[in-house]
Amino acid sequence: MNVNQSVPPVPPFGQPQPIYPGYHQSSYGGQSGSTAPAIPYGAYNGPVPGYQQTPPQGMSRAPPSSGAPPASTAQAPCGQAAYGQFGQGDVQNGPSSTVQMQRLPGSQPFGSPLAPVGNQPAVLQPYGPPLTSAQVTTQLSGMQISGAVAPAPPSSGLGYGPPTSLASASGSFPNSGLYGSYPQGQAPPLSQAQGHPGIQTPQRSAPSQASSFTPTASGGPRLPSMTGPLLPGQSFGGPSVSQPNHVSSPPPQALPPGTQMTGPLGPLPPMHSPQQPGYQPQQNGSFGPARGPQPNYGSPYPAAPTFGSQPGPPQPLPPKRLDPDAIPSPQLSELPPQQKTRHRIDPDAIPSPIQVIEDDRNNRGTEPFVTGVRGQVPPLVTTNFLVKDQGNASPRYIRCTSYNIPCTSDMAKQAQVPLAAVIKPLARLPPEEASPYVVDHGESGPLRCNRCKAYMCPFMQFIEGGRRFQCCFCSCINDVPPQYFQHLDHTGKRVDAYDRPELSLGSYEFLATVDYCKNNKFPSPPAFIFMIDVSYNAIRTGLVRLLCEELKSLLDFLPREGGAEESAIRVGFVTYNKVLHFYNVKNSLAQPQMMVVSDVADMFVPLLDGFLVNVNESRAVITSLLDQIPEMFADTRETETVFVPVVQAGMEALKAAECAGKLFLFHTSLPIAEAPGKLKNRDDRKLINTDKEKTLFQPQTGAYQTLAKECVAQGCCVDLFLFPNQYVDVATLSVVPQLTGGSVYKYASFQVENDQERFLSDLRRDVQKIVGFDAVMRVRTSTGIRAVDFFGAFYMSNTTDVELAGLDGDKTVTVEFKHDDRLNEESGALLQCALLYTSCAGQRRLRIHNLALNCCTQLADLYRNCETDTLINYMAKFAYRGVLNSPVKAVRDTLITQCAQILACYRKNCASPSSAGQLILPECMKLLPVYLNCVLKSDVLQPGAEVITDDRAYIRQLVTSMDVAETNVFFYPRLLPLTKSPIESTTEPPAVRASEERLSNGDIYLLENGLNLFLWSVLPVLDNPLSKKVRGLIDSLRAQRSRYMKLTVVKQEDKLEMLFKHFLVEDKSLSGGASYVDFLCHMHKEIRQLLS
């Protein structure tokens, strides 16, 4: 069997599955289920998925990391050892394979410590045409490959292979390293971290092999590295080596004359086909001085032959070695200017996010992700993949920092890897995936454990012939009600398991009974109240007229359930400046009536009947009102506004109507009018980098938190649209949306002609999205771990219940877990997220998500099953909450220390012995330093001189409820070259790394981070094929994000270029943030200090 094969389909089972054609849902609730399109893979069979220790017959483990042969190589006959990289000391991830894997002799460590070229200032090389084969031969003829490398000019071409044909769901994109074509039989070199598309190398289920780095000087050629046994036709001199991670690389074989090479040189396995593009490996090497002979390491290779027959150029002076200790710590403004003679580490020699993302897309984007096996690490969020629910919740609903958690708290403390889950309970699914089934158990309601109250799920164990079940969370034995009884088959599984979603799927919904409702009364459908600022600023900018025009048509698109003809949601309208105006829009009226409440200190609602109405019934009156509002206030000179009384009025109206709902608040200025919640301008940039900086993120007064608590109790969610011309104290105003589960949108210096498209797009999406109202969420865990901390936009009145006045499909709740007992490797750990909410139609429902994780006694297993994107999501939220109570510098230092401890623990306990001069990173955490550096350089933790306080507060609350895909692109923006791929290509162009070195003058680049879009261009956009292609790509990117990204065109050499370069996160920032290379060296220094 070939270890590179993806998991084959499991055998079919007798019962029809939900997503297959012909599947009937009559057995739950009598409702008709929609049939989804047929999916081209087999069904599932076997024991309960969560307890499955071995896979069904025929299932292989996920392919290991690099080092595996191409998928086209012949499969090993049955009984022979398959090619692999597991030795006796290695532990596999997931179920054991049916074939025992052996490490073959000669498994090649990698990363020869190449020296930087001495005394050459770093020069940015513009990208030009690829070198000709004659030029390459001339260059190669002068190289000597041994311990150090003679300098040669870098390859100057940035050529691209054929564009990928995989569509992107959440921002995946191919690698953009130096692509070159290789002749048949001559393949590009492969490194531990990266391969090429022909070699399937998913990093994330890799055995615990380290990534170690040997940076070369920029400008010199890089040596390849080998991570696997020799393949047929390969040979090299020197003694055989058996250490798995890092030794000197073999000398490359001589090339035949005329061979074109644009990547590093070296013997490699044959490729799939000559058409496959070769990928420049983003090599993992080791930082620091070159090592002498080490114990148990092969001696250095003898002098390597030179290439070609021409004499080489004169040898330079002995190159200086890079010493990590000489690199300063990247604190706020302590980095000295870069020395001109300092030797740069080659950026291509350190792990590239682009390469990792591209490899994951190639390896894991083609097969469905089947959730039947416990503790599987899902594909990256940047990979477009389908999910097949077979007992564990989809990664679209829950992602974990690690899928194999330590058995003991001591082990967890030693590793310092946070154990957290990012939960998105109402996540939207792609059309190819079925929504969670709704199960109706009638008046008896959903079946639960009597002790811990966990809901019935696939991991519950039925005993005594099906008359009882044992809870998988607390082990309590419960009786099965007579109406729920069913016999067991010979495996101990209920014979109707596949007919019941709660026994076979990871995610499903129950219809709630009246016991789950407030005051034991079924809820009314929710209401939307639009509250419009009509002060001078709002009228002058044209905002009020624009909004009223849009609402006329937008009210036809209120969210509705399933196939309902019209929405059940009622609407109401309020306008305000320093007094409030309520409108009666009852359908029996010829014209709307206005009632003014000027006593804002004691807010009440002046009318009940006619305030909240059905849109279709009162359409004529509503249209008349929206026509009149801009005219009524056209001549206003009132500049002062209130805020707290406006929210109070909306909440009181919902309370009087006995329903939950949402307030859409359109606000322009700091509320300085005399009223509860009056604010003053406290913006003070002098506080930045002082101990009092935290006050800039804290609310000015407690009135806003008190108001938010009252809103949550009533199920009143607040969405705030801000249109400030100056400081409005976002830190205080955003408290109400933050605690009620709402959103904040900010349009600074709003102008209709510039910002209309962005505002209206955000408004339409916000009004139309499906929302759960008056929600309570609880996360239950099996014995041994418990939820201890929560991050997101919600309120908590106790330590277990997350209360959300509203929750939409974009919001996440991040939960941190801690040990309270020892875990068992056999039974693993279980999570169950239960969300009780009111749907848009007023139906009370319970949505359940279940996830089973593995547990380990070896640290190597923990590091092998981590998810860096989720880890960064958690760390960013942890840090962004930390700035409320601690100085920003202390928060930054905490992050750096934790990252160093995580990596030092790996180095000490999991990596093979090596010189202290090498930086060794876990395979699935090799992007942790680059991503963490992006978090450290973000505007919240390290503001530049131009970043205003309101923007920092806005970003801080925004990130708090972002999902993993959003934080991924927010902290490491996508940079897409638009002129490199063919115009007729409809796929996204391959991204390049976010660094100025990757920009080529005269080319056009598009940069996006989920909030902003920049077009870096030298020419205006014209009506031609390229322009149409660019506009299509921009539309595609906007469709992937939850907020509309306004496009800013940045001309090369323009003053706006500084703003564009602020998002090139691999470079040193103007505010003092370290470059990726400097930060990696600093992390290495920190790790060495911890280890010493």
mmCIF file of N, CA and C in Angstrom, residues 29-114:
data_model
loop_
_atom_site.group_PDB
_atom_site.id
_atom_site.type_symbol
_atom_site.label_atom_id
_atom_site.label_comp_id
_atom_site.label_asym_id
_atom_site.label_seq_id
_atom_site.Cartn_x
_atom_site.Cartn_y
_atom_site.Cartn_z
ATOM 1 N N GLY A 29 -39.661 13.472 13.452
ATOM 2 C CA GLY A 29 -40.556 14.588 13.412
ATOM 3 C C GLY A 29 -41.484 14.601 12.223
ATOM 4 N N GLY A 30 -41.393 13.601 11.359
ATOM 5 C CA GLY A 30 -42.281 13.579 10.231
ATOM 6 C C GLY A 30 -42.028 14.650 9.210
ATOM 7 N N GLN A 31 -40.904 15.368 9.340
ATOM 8 C CA GLN A 31 -40.673 16.436 8.364
ATOM 9 C C GLN A 31 -39.938 15.850 7.181
ATOM 10 N N SER A 32 -40.108 16.466 6.045
ATOM 11 C CA SER A 32 -39.434 15.968 4.858
ATOM 12 C C SER A 32 -38.082 16.612 4.760
ATOM 13 N N GLY A 33 -37.038 15.781 4.652
ATOM 14 C CA GLY A 33 -35.698 16.347 4.537
ATOM 15 C C GLY A 33 -35.342 16.559 3.095
ATOM 16 N N SER A 34 -34.635 17.609 2.828
ATOM 17 C CA SER A 34 -34.214 17.862 1.456
ATOM 18 C C SER A 34 -33.096 16.911 1.112
ATOM 19 N N THR A 35 -33.095 16.417 -0.071
ATOM 20 C CA THR A 35 -32.018 15.526 -0.475
ATOM 21 C C THR A 35 -30.920 16.336 -1.106
ATOM 22 N N ALA A 36 -29.714 16.061 -0.619
ATOM 23 C CA ALA A 36 -28.567 16.787 -1.145
ATOM 24 C C ALA A 36 -28.038 16.031 -2.338
ATOM 25 N N PRO A 37 -27.223 16.696 -3.140
ATOM 26 C CA PRO A 37 -26.644 15.992 -4.281
ATOM 27 C C PRO A 37 -25.808 14.810 -3.841
ATOM 28 N N ALA A 38 -25.717 13.809 -4.689
ATOM 29 C CA ALA A 38 -24.929 12.629 -4.355
ATOM 30 C C ALA A 38 -23.481 13.005 -4.191
ATOM 31 N N ILE A 39 -22.839 12.376 -3.220
ATOM 32 C CA ILE A 39 -21.422 12.657 -2.965
ATOM 33 C C ILE A 39 -20.635 11.433 -3.406
ATOM 34 N N PRO A 40 -19.560 11.636 -4.144
ATOM 35 C CA PRO A 40 -18.872 10.486 -4.735
ATOM 36 C C PRO A 40 -17.961 9.750 -3.777
ATOM 37 N N TYR A 41 -18.473 9.337 -2.605
ATOM 38 C CA TYR A 41 -17.661 8.457 -1.771
ATOM 39 C C TYR A 41 -18.597 7.596 -0.957
ATOM 40 N N GLY A 42 -18.040 6.525 -0.453
ATOM 41 C CA GLY A 42 -18.863 5.511 0.171
ATOM 42 C C GLY A 42 -19.394 5.904 1.523
ATOM 43 N N ALA A 43 -20.269 5.067 2.013
ATOM 44 C CA ALA A 43 -20.904 5.339 3.291
ATOM 45 C C ALA A 43 -20.061 4.795 4.421
ATOM 46 N N TYR A 44 -20.608 4.916 5.619
ATOM 47 C CA TYR A 44 -19.827 4.586 6.801
ATOM 48 C C TYR A 44 -20.408 3.368 7.511
ATOM 49 N N ASN A 45 -19.567 2.562 8.074
ATOM 50 C CA ASN A 45 -20.058 1.398 8.784
ATOM 51 C C ASN A 45 -19.119 1.118 9.936
ATOM 52 N N GLY A 46 -19.587 0.393 10.914
ATOM 53 C CA GLY A 46 -18.686 -0.010 11.974
ATOM 54 C C GLY A 46 -19.143 0.485 13.311
ATOM 55 N N PRO A 47 -18.279 0.335 14.305
ATOM 56 C CA PRO A 47 -18.647 0.699 15.677
ATOM 57 C C PRO A 47 -18.803 2.206 15.821
ATOM 58 N N VAL A 48 -19.204 2.634 17.001
ATOM 59 C CA VAL A 48 -19.426 4.063 17.251
ATOM 60 C C VAL A 48 -18.167 4.838 16.910
ATOM 61 N N PRO A 49 -18.270 5.883 16.074
ATOM 62 C CA PRO A 49 -17.082 6.566 15.566
ATOM 63 C C PRO A 49 -16.153 7.051 16.659
ATOM 64 N N GLY A 50 -16.718 7.602 17.720
ATOM 65 C CA GLY A 50 -15.860 8.206 18.737
ATOM 66 C C GLY A 50 -14.973 7.213 19.438
ATOM 67 N N TYR A 51 -15.383 5.939 19.482
ATOM 68 C CA TYR A 51 -14.598 4.957 20.227
ATOM 69 C C TYR A 51 -13.762 4.097 19.325
ATOM 70 N N GLN A 52 -13.748 4.426 18.061
ATOM 71 C CA GLN A 52 -13.087 3.575 17.089
ATOM 72 C C GLN A 52 -11.578 3.711 17.232
ATOM 73 N N GLN A 53 -10.919 2.655 17.648
ATOM 74 C CA GLN A 53 -9.477 2.741 17.814
ATOM 75 C C GLN A 53 -8.747 2.332 16.551
ATOM 76 N N THR A 54 -9.381 1.460 15.767
ATOM 77 C CA THR A 54 -8.759 1.085 14.500
ATOM 78 C C THR A 54 -9.734 1.441 13.404
ATOM 79 N N PRO A 55 -9.237 1.828 12.276
ATOM 80 C CA PRO A 55 -10.138 2.254 11.209
ATOM 81 C C PRO A 55 -10.819 1.070 10.577
ATOM 82 N N PRO A 56 -11.882 1.351 9.846
ATOM 83 C CA PRO A 56 -12.503 0.266 9.081
ATOM 84 C C PRO A 56 -11.499 -0.318 8.108
ATOM 85 N N GLN A 57 -11.765 -1.583 7.726
ATOM 86 C CA GLN A 57 -10.836 -2.269 6.827
ATOM 87 C C GLN A 57 -10.568 -1.414 5.601
ATOM 88 N N GLY A 58 -9.307 -1.240 5.300
ATOM 89 C CA GLY A 58 -8.981 -0.503 4.088
ATOM 90 C C GLY A 58 -8.630 0.943 4.350
ATOM 91 N N MET A 59 -8.850 1.411 5.566
ATOM 92 C CA MET A 59 -8.557 2.836 5.808
ATOM 93 C C MET A 59 -7.096 2.989 6.180
ATOM 94 N N SER A 60 -6.432 3.895 5.552
ATOM 95 C CA SER A 60 -5.029 4.139 5.889
ATOM 96 C C SER A 60 -4.944 5.439 6.649
ATOM 97 N N ARG A 61 -3.866 5.631 7.379
ATOM 98 C CA ARG A 61 -3.680 6.898 8.101
ATOM 99 C C ARG A 61 -3.400 8.007 7.102
ATOM 100 N N ALA A 62 -3.554 9.242 7.584
ATOM 101 C CA ALA A 62 -3.245 10.365 6.718
ATOM 102 C C ALA A 62 -1.792 10.275 6.308
ATOM 103 N N PRO A 63 -1.462 10.667 5.098
ATOM 104 C CA PRO A 63 -0.087 10.516 4.634
ATOM 105 C C PRO A 63 0.869 11.318 5.487
ATOM 106 N N PRO A 64 2.090 10.792 5.655
ATOM 107 C CA PRO A 64 3.060 11.510 6.472
ATOM 108 C C PRO A 64 3.557 12.750 5.764
ATOM 109 N N SER A 65 4.403 13.486 6.472
ATOM 110 C CA SER A 65 4.967 14.693 5.877
ATOM 111 C C SER A 65 5.969 14.295 4.821
ATOM 112 N N SER A 66 6.690 15.302 4.359
ATOM 113 C CA SER A 66 7.563 15.109 3.217
ATOM 114 C C SER A 66 8.511 13.959 3.435
ATOM 115 N N GLY A 67 9.017 13.473 2.382
ATOM 116 C CA GLY A 67 9.876 12.311 2.462
ATOM 117 C C GLY A 67 9.206 11.112 1.822
ATOM 118 N N ALA A 68 7.934 11.173 1.590
ATOM 119 C CA ALA A 68 7.240 10.077 0.942
ATOM 120 C C ALA A 68 7.480 10.143 -0.544
ATOM 121 N N PRO A 69 7.424 9.000 -1.238
ATOM 122 C CA PRO A 69 7.644 9.013 -2.681
ATOM 123 C C PRO A 69 6.446 9.613 -3.384
ATOM 124 N N PRO A 70 6.586 9.946 -4.656
ATOM 125 C CA PRO A 70 5.438 10.478 -5.389
ATOM 126 C C PRO A 70 4.306 9.465 -5.404
ATOM 127 N N ALA A 71 3.091 10.022 -5.516
ATOM 128 C CA ALA A 71 1.928 9.141 -5.491
ATOM 129 C C ALA A 71 1.924 8.193 -6.668
ATOM 130 N N SER A 72 2.736 8.486 -7.674
ATOM 131 C CA SER A 72 2.712 7.638 -8.861
ATOM 132 C C SER A 72 3.610 6.421 -8.731
ATOM 133 N N THR A 73 4.405 6.332 -7.656
ATOM 134 C CA THR A 73 5.273 5.177 -7.526
ATOM 135 C C THR A 73 4.434 3.936 -7.276
ATOM 136 N N ALA A 74 5.000 2.787 -7.614
ATOM 137 C CA ALA A 74 4.251 1.543 -7.479
ATOM 138 C C ALA A 74 3.970 1.264 -6.029
ATOM 139 N N GLN A 75 2.854 0.671 -5.759
ATOM 140 C CA GLN A 75 2.513 0.347 -4.380
ATOM 141 C C GLN A 75 3.294 -0.882 -3.953
ATOM 142 N N ALA A 76 3.661 -0.887 -2.657
ATOM 143 C CA ALA A 76 4.366 -2.040 -2.119
ATOM 144 C C ALA A 76 3.432 -3.221 -2.073
ATOM 145 N N PRO A 77 3.911 -4.381 -2.494
ATOM 146 C CA PRO A 77 3.039 -5.568 -2.421
ATOM 147 C C PRO A 77 2.651 -5.831 -0.982
ATOM 148 N N CYS A 78 1.532 -6.497 -0.831
ATOM 149 C CA CYS A 78 1.043 -6.792 0.513
ATOM 150 C C CYS A 78 2.090 -7.610 1.251
ATOM 151 N N GLY A 79 2.353 -7.224 2.471
ATOM 152 C CA GLY A 79 3.341 -7.951 3.231
ATOM 153 C C GLY A 79 4.679 -7.289 3.254
ATOM 154 N N GLN A 80 4.978 -6.500 2.245
ATOM 155 C CA GLN A 80 6.259 -5.775 2.266
ATOM 156 C C GLN A 80 6.102 -4.508 3.065
ATOM 157 N N ALA A 81 7.213 -4.064 3.634
ATOM 158 C CA ALA A 81 7.166 -2.809 4.385
ATOM 159 C C ALA A 81 6.958 -1.667 3.426
ATOM 160 N N ALA A 82 5.968 -0.847 3.701
ATOM 161 C CA ALA A 82 5.743 0.319 2.860
ATOM 162 C C ALA A 82 6.748 1.381 3.228
ATOM 163 N N TYR A 83 7.012 2.229 2.265
ATOM 164 C CA TYR A 83 7.923 3.351 2.513
ATOM 165 C C TYR A 83 7.320 4.250 3.577
ATOM 166 N N GLY A 84 8.049 4.629 4.556
ATOM 167 C CA GLY A 84 7.529 5.496 5.619
ATOM 168 C C GLY A 84 8.645 6.082 6.412
ATOM 169 N N GLN A 85 8.290 6.807 7.452
ATOM 170 C CA GLN A 85 9.346 7.438 8.234
ATOM 171 C C GLN A 85 9.092 7.225 9.720
ATOM 172 N N PHE A 86 8.472 6.106 10.037
ATOM 173 C CA PHE A 86 8.256 5.826 11.446
ATOM 174 C C PHE A 86 9.291 4.814 11.908
ATOM 175 N N GLY A 87 10.123 5.184 12.807
ATOM 176 C CA GLY A 87 11.017 4.223 13.426
ATOM 177 C C GLY A 87 10.354 3.701 14.674
ATOM 178 N N GLN A 88 11.140 2.947 15.463
ATOM 179 C CA GLN A 88 10.529 2.375 16.656
ATOM 180 C C GLN A 88 10.161 3.454 17.655
ATOM 181 N N GLY A 89 10.898 4.535 17.637
ATOM 182 C CA GLY A 89 10.608 5.583 18.608
ATOM 183 C C GLY A 89 9.506 6.517 18.186
ATOM 184 N N ASP A 90 9.035 6.387 16.965
ATOM 185 C CA ASP A 90 8.019 7.321 16.471
ATOM 186 C C ASP A 90 6.625 6.823 16.816
ATOM 187 N N VAL A 91 5.754 7.756 17.072
ATOM 188 C CA VAL A 91 4.378 7.398 17.389
ATOM 189 C C VAL A 91 3.500 7.897 16.274
ATOM 190 N N GLN A 92 2.592 7.055 15.817
ATOM 191 C CA GLN A 92 1.734 7.479 14.719
ATOM 192 C C GLN A 92 0.586 8.325 15.222
ATOM 193 N N ASN A 93 0.094 9.193 14.322
ATOM 194 C CA ASN A 93 -1.135 9.931 14.593
ATOM 195 C C ASN A 93 -2.294 9.121 14.049
ATOM 196 N N GLY A 94 -3.351 9.026 14.838
ATOM 197 C CA GLY A 94 -4.535 8.354 14.315
ATOM 198 C C GLY A 94 -4.411 6.849 14.423
ATOM 199 N N PRO A 95 -5.257 6.137 13.748
ATOM 200 C CA PRO A 95 -5.284 4.679 13.848
ATOM 201 C C PRO A 95 -4.048 4.069 13.236
ATOM 202 N N SER A 96 -3.680 2.896 13.754
ATOM 203 C CA SER A 96 -2.497 2.265 13.204
ATOM 204 C C SER A 96 -2.789 1.784 11.799
ATOM 205 N N SER A 97 -1.787 1.881 10.969
ATOM 206 C CA SER A 97 -1.972 1.481 9.575
ATOM 207 C C SER A 97 -2.003 -0.033 9.496
ATOM 208 N N THR A 98 -2.574 -0.526 8.416
ATOM 209 C CA THR A 98 -2.613 -1.977 8.259
ATOM 210 C C THR A 98 -1.250 -2.518 7.873
ATOM 211 N N VAL A 99 -0.357 -1.672 7.450
ATOM 212 C CA VAL A 99 0.984 -2.120 7.085
ATOM 213 C C VAL A 99 1.972 -1.539 8.077
ATOM 214 N N GLN A 100 2.838 -2.366 8.634
ATOM 215 C CA GLN A 100 3.833 -1.852 9.569
ATOM 216 C C GLN A 100 4.822 -0.992 8.806
ATOM 217 N N MET A 101 5.007 0.242 9.267
ATOM 218 C CA MET A 101 5.913 1.133 8.559
ATOM 219 C C MET A 101 7.301 1.062 9.190
ATOM 220 N N GLN A 102 8.321 1.003 8.343
ATOM 221 C CA GLN A 102 9.704 0.926 8.812
ATOM 222 C C GLN A 102 10.479 2.116 8.286
ATOM 223 N N ARG A 103 11.387 2.629 9.079
ATOM 224 C CA ARG A 103 12.286 3.644 8.524
ATOM 225 C C ARG A 103 13.415 2.920 7.824
ATOM 226 N N LEU A 104 13.638 3.216 6.574
ATOM 227 C CA LEU A 104 14.697 2.547 5.830
ATOM 228 C C LEU A 104 16.032 3.197 6.178
ATOM 229 N N PRO A 105 17.123 2.457 6.039
ATOM 230 C CA PRO A 105 18.432 3.050 6.324
ATOM 231 C C PRO A 105 18.680 4.222 5.399
ATOM 232 N N GLY A 106 19.426 5.177 5.896
ATOM 233 C CA GLY A 106 19.764 6.311 5.052
ATOM 234 C C GLY A 106 18.736 7.390 5.084
ATOM 235 N N SER A 107 17.783 7.323 6.003
ATOM 236 C CA SER A 107 16.795 8.399 6.107
ATOM 237 C C SER A 107 17.548 9.682 6.395
ATOM 238 N N GLN A 108 17.420 10.622 5.468
ATOM 239 C CA GLN A 108 18.375 11.740 5.465
ATOM 240 C C GLN A 108 17.989 12.912 6.338
ATOM 241 N N PRO A 109 18.806 13.244 7.305
ATOM 242 C CA PRO A 109 18.624 14.499 8.015
ATOM 243 C C PRO A 109 18.903 15.645 7.052
ATOM 244 N N PHE A 110 18.604 16.843 7.490
ATOM 245 C CA PHE A 110 18.856 17.902 6.530
ATOM 246 C C PHE A 110 19.278 19.178 7.196
ATOM 247 N N GLY A 111 19.669 20.114 6.354
ATOM 248 C CA GLY A 111 19.995 21.433 6.832
ATOM 249 C C GLY A 111 21.464 21.588 7.107
ATOM 250 N N SER A 112 22.326 21.587 6.085
ATOM 251 C CA SER A 112 23.731 21.849 6.367
ATOM 252 C C SER A 112 23.888 23.307 6.710
ATOM 253 N N PRO A 113 24.672 23.606 7.763
ATOM 254 C CA PRO A 113 24.777 25.005 8.182
ATOM 255 C C PRO A 113 25.580 25.806 7.171
ATOM 256 N N LEU A 114 24.922 26.415 6.219
ATOM 257 C CA LEU A 114 25.611 27.203 5.219
ATOM 258 C C LEU A 114 25.891 28.584 5.770
#
